[in-house]
CSV table of C-alpha atoms and ligand atoms in Angstrom, one decimal:
chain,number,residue,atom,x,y,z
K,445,UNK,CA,-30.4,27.2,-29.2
K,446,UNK,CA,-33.0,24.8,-28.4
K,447,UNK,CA,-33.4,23.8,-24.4
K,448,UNK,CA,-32.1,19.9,-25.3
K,449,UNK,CA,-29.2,21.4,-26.8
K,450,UNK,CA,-28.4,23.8,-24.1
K,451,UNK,CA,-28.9,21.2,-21.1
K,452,UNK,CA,-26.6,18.9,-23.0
K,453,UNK,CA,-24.4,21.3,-23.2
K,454,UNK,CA,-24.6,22.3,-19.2
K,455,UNK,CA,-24.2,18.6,-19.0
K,456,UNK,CA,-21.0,18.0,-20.8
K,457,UNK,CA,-19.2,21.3,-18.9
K,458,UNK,CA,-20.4,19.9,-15.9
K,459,UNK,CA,-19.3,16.2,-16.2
K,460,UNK,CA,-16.1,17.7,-17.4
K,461,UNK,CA,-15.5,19.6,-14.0
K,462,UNK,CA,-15.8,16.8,-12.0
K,463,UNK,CA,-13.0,14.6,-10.3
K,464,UNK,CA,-12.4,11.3,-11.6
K,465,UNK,CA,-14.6,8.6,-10.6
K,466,UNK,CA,-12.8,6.0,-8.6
K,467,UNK,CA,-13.2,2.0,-9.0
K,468,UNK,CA,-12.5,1.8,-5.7
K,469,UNK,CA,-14.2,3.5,-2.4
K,470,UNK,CA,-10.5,2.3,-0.1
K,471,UNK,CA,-7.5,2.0,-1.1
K,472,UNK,CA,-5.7,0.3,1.9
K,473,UNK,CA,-2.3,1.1,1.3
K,474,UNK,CA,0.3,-1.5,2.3
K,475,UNK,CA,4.6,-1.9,2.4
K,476,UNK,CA,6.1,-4.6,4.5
K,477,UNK,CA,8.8,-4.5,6.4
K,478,UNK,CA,11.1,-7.6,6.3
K,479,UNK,CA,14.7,-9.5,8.1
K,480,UNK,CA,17.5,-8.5,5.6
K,481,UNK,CA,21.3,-8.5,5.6
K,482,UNK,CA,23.2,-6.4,4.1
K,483,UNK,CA,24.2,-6.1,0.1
K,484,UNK,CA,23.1,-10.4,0.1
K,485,UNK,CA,19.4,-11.5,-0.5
K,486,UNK,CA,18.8,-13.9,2.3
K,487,UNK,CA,16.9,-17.2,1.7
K,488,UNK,CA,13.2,-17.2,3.7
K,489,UNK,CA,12.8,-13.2,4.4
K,490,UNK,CA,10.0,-12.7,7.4
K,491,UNK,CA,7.8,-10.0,7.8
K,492,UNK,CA,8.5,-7.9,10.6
K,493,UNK,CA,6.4,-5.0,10.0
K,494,UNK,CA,2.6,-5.1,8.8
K,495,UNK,CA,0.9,-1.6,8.3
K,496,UNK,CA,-1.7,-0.8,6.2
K,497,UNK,CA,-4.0,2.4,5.8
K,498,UNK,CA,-7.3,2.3,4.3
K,499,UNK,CA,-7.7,5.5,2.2
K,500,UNK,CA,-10.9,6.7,1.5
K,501,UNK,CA,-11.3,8.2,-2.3
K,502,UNK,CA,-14.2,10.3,-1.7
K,503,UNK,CA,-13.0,11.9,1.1
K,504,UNK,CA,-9.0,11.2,0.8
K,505,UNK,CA,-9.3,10.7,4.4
K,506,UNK,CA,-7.6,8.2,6.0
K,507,UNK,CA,-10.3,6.2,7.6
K,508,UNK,CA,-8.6,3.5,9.4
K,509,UNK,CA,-5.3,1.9,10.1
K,510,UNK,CA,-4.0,-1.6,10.8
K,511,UNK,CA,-0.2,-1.7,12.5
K,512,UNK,CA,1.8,-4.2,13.9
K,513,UNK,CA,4.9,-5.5,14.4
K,514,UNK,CA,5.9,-9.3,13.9
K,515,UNK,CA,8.3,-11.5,15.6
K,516,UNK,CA,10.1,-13.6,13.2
K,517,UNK,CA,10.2,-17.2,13.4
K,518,UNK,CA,13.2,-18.8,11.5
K,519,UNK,CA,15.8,-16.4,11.9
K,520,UNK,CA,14.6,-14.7,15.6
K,521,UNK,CA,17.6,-12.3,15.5
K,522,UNK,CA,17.7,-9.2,13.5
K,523,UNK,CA,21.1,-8.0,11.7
K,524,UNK,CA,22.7,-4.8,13.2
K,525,UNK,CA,21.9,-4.0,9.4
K,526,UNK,CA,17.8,-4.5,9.1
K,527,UNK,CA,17.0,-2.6,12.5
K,528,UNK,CA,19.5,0.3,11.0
K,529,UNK,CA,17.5,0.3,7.6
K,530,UNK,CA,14.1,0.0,9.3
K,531,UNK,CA,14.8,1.4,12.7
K,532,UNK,CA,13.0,-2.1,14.0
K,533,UNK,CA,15.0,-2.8,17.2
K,534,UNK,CA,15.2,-6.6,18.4
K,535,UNK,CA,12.9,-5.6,21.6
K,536,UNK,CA,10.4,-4.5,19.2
K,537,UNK,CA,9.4,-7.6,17.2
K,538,UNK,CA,10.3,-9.7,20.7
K,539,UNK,CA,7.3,-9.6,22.5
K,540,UNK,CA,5.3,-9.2,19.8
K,541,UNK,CA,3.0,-12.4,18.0
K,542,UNK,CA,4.5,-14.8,15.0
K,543,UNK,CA,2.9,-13.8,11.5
K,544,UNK,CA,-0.6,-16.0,11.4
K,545,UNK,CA,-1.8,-14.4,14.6
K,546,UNK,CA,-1.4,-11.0,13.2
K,547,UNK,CA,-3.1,-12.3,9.8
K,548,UNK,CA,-5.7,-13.6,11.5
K,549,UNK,CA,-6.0,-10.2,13.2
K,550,UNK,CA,-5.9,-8.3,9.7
K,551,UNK,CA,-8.4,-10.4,8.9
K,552,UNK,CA,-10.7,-9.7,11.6
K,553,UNK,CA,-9.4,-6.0,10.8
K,554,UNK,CA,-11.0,-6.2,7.0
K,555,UNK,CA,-14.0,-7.9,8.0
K,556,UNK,CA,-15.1,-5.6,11.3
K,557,UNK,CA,-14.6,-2.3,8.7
K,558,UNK,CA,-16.6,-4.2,5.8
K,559,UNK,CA,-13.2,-3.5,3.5
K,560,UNK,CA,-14.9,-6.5,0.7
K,561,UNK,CA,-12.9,-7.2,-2.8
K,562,UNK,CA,-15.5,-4.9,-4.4
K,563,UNK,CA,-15.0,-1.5,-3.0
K,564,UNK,CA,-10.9,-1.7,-2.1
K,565,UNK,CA,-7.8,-2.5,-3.7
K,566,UNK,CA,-4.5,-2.8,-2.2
K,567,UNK,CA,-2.1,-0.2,-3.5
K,568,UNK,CA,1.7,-1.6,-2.6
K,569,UNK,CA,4.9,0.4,-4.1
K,570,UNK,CA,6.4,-2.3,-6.7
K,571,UNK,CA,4.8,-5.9,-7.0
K,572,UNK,CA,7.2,-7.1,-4.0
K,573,UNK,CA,5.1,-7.2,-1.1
K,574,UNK,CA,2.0,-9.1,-2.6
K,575,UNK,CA,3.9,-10.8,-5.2
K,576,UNK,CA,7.2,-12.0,-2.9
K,577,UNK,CA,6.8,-11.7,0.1
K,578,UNK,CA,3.2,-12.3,1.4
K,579,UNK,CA,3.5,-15.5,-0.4
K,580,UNK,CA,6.4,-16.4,1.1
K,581,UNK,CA,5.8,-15.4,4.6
K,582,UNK,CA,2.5,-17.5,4.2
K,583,UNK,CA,4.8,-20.7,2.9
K,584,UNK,CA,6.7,-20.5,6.2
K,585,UNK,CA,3.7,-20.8,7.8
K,586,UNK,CA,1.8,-23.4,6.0
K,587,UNK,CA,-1.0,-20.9,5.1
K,588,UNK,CA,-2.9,-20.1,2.4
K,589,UNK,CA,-2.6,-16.4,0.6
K,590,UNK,CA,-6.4,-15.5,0.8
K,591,UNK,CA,-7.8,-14.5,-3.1
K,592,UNK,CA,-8.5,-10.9,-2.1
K,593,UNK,CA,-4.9,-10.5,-2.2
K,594,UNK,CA,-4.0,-11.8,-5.3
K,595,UNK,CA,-4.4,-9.1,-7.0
K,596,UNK,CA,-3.5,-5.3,-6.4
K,597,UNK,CA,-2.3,-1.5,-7.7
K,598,UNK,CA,1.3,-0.8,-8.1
K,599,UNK,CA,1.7,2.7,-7.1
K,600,UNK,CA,4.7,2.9,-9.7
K,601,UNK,CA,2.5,2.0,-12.3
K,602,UNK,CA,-0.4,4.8,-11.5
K,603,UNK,CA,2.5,7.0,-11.2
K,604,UNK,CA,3.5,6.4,-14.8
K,605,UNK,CA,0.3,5.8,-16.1
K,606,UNK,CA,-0.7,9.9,-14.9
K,607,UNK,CA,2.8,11.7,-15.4
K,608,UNK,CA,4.7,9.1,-18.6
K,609,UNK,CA,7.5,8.6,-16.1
K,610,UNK,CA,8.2,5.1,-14.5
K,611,UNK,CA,9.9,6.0,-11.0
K,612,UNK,CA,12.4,4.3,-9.8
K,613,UNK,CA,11.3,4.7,-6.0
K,614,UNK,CA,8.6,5.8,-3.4
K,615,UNK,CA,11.5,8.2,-2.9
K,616,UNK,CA,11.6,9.4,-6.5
K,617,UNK,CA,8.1,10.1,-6.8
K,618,UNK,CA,8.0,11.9,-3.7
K,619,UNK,CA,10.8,13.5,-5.1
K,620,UNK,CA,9.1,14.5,-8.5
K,621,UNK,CA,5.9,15.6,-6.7
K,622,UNK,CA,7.8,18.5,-4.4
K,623,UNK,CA,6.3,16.7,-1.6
K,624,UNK,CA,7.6,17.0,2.0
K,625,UNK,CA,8.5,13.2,2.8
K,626,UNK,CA,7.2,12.0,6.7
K,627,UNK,CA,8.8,10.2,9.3
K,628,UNK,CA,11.4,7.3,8.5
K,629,UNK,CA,12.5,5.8,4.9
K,630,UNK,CA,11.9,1.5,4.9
K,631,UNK,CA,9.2,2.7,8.3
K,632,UNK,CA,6.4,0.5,7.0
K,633,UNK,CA,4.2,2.8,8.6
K,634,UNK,CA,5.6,6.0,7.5
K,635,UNK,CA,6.8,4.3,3.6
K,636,UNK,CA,2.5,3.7,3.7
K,637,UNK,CA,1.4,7.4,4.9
K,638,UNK,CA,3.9,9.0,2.1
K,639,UNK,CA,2.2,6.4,-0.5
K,640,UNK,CA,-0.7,8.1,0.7
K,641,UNK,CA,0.6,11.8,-0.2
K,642,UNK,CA,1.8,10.1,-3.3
K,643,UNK,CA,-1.4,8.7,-4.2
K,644,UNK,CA,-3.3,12.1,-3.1
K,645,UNK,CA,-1.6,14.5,-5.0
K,646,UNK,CA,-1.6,12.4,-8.4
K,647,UNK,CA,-5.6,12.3,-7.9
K,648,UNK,CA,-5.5,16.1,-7.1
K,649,UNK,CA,-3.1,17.2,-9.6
K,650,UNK,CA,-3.1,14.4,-12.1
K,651,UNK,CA,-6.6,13.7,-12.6
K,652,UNK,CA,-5.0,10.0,-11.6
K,653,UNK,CA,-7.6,6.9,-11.8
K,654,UNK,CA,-6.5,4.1,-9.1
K,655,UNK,CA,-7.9,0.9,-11.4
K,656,UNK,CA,-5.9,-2.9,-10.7
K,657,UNK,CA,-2.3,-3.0,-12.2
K,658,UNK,CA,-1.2,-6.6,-11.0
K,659,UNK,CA,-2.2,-10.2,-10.5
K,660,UNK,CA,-0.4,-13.3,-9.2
F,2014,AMP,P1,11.0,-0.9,1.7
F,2014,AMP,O1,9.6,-1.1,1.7
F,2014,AMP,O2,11.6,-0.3,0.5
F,2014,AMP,O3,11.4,-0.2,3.0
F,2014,AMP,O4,11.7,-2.3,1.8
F,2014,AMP,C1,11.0,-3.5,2.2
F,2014,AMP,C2,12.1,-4.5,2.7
F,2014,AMP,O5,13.0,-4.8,1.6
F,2014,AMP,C3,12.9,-4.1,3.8
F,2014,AMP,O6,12.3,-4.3,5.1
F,2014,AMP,C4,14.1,-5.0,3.6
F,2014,AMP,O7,13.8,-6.3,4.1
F,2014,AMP,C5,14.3,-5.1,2.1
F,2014,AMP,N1,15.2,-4.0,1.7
F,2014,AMP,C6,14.9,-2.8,1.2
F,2014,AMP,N2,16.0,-2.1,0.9
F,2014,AMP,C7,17.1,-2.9,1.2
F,2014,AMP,C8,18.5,-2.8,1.1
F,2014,AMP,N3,19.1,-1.7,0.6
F,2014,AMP,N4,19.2,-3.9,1.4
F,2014,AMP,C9,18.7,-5.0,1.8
F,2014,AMP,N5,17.3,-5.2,2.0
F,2014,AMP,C10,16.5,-4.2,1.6
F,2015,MG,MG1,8.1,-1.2,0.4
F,2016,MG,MG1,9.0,0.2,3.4
């Protein structure tokens, strides 16, 4: 066999060990927290809880993490029924700032780690936090949703697009991967770090490719 032919060869076997390349250096996981009553849908949700956790796809590292809580403004008080699903207690969100301080913050947050529209996509569990409820948070507030957030990765759809089954949940897939889950189910904070044992494992074990699902 001539050298060419060999060194293609080598080539080939090589490129065909290697992980997937990523679109995307971060993935900054995201999952609001919001008010809610129980078994209604109430009229102008607010965000209460704002975590996300920047995900590095070289390394799957978790690189960097944005938290805080939000004190609404419309309705101030939270239902016996939201701090029992979230475990938010009244005296949490209380002292904390209304929603466009802690955007602005998140926005000083993306900028001071360099986290540009080209190397990171948002990955959010269902289209419901960037295509609900961001948008309606920022009508409440009079502010406009910035274009790097207009567009995103459903997790659910990854999920299906590497195993052929739509989930129903973040609990399903968790479920379905035999992972162990962390902390607190409807946690923001600890819904995001098990999207980020979701996400791993289906790049690990699924050969998974994290490319844009959504757009508003
Ligand atoms: P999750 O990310 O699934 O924890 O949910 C995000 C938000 O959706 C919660 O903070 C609630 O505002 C709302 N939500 C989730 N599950 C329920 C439920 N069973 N009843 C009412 N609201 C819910
Ligand atoms: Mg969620
Ligand atoms: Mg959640």
């Amino acid at each position: 066999m001539s050298m060419r032919l060999l060194a293609r060869r080598a080539q080939r076997l090589l490129k065909n060990r290697q992980d997937v390349v990523q679109p995307f250096k971060y993935l900054l996981v995201l999952d609001f927290e919001a008010t809610c009553e129980k078994d209604i849908p109430i009229e102008t949700p607010e965000i209460i809880e704002f975590p996300c956790v920047a995900l590095n796809t070289q390394s799957w590292e978790i690189e960097e993490i944005f938290h805080r809580y939000i004190k609404p403004r419309v309705k101030p008080i939270l239902t016996p029924f939201c701090t029992e699903l979230t475990g938010i207690m009244q005296e949490t969100v209380d002292d904390e700032e209304h929603f466009p301080q802690v955007f602005k913050d998140f926005s000083s947050w993306m900028q001071r780690n360099n986290f540009d529209k080209d190397k990171c996509a948002f990955v959010t569990c269902g289209d419901w936090d960037l295509k609900v409820m961001l948008p309606g948070q920022c009508a409440i507030d009079g502010l406009k949703v910035p274009e790097y957030l207009n567009k995103w990765i459903n997790l659910k759809r990854s999920y299906c697009e590497a195993t052929q089954i739509y989930p129903k949940s973040l609990n399903d897939m968790i479920r379905r991967l035999k992972l162990q889950p962390q902390g607190r189910a409807h946690s923001g904070l600890h819904d995001s770090i098990n999207m980020v044992q979701v996400i791993e494992t289906l790049a690990k074990n699924h050969k998974a490719k994290f490319d844009l699902t959504s757009v508003r």
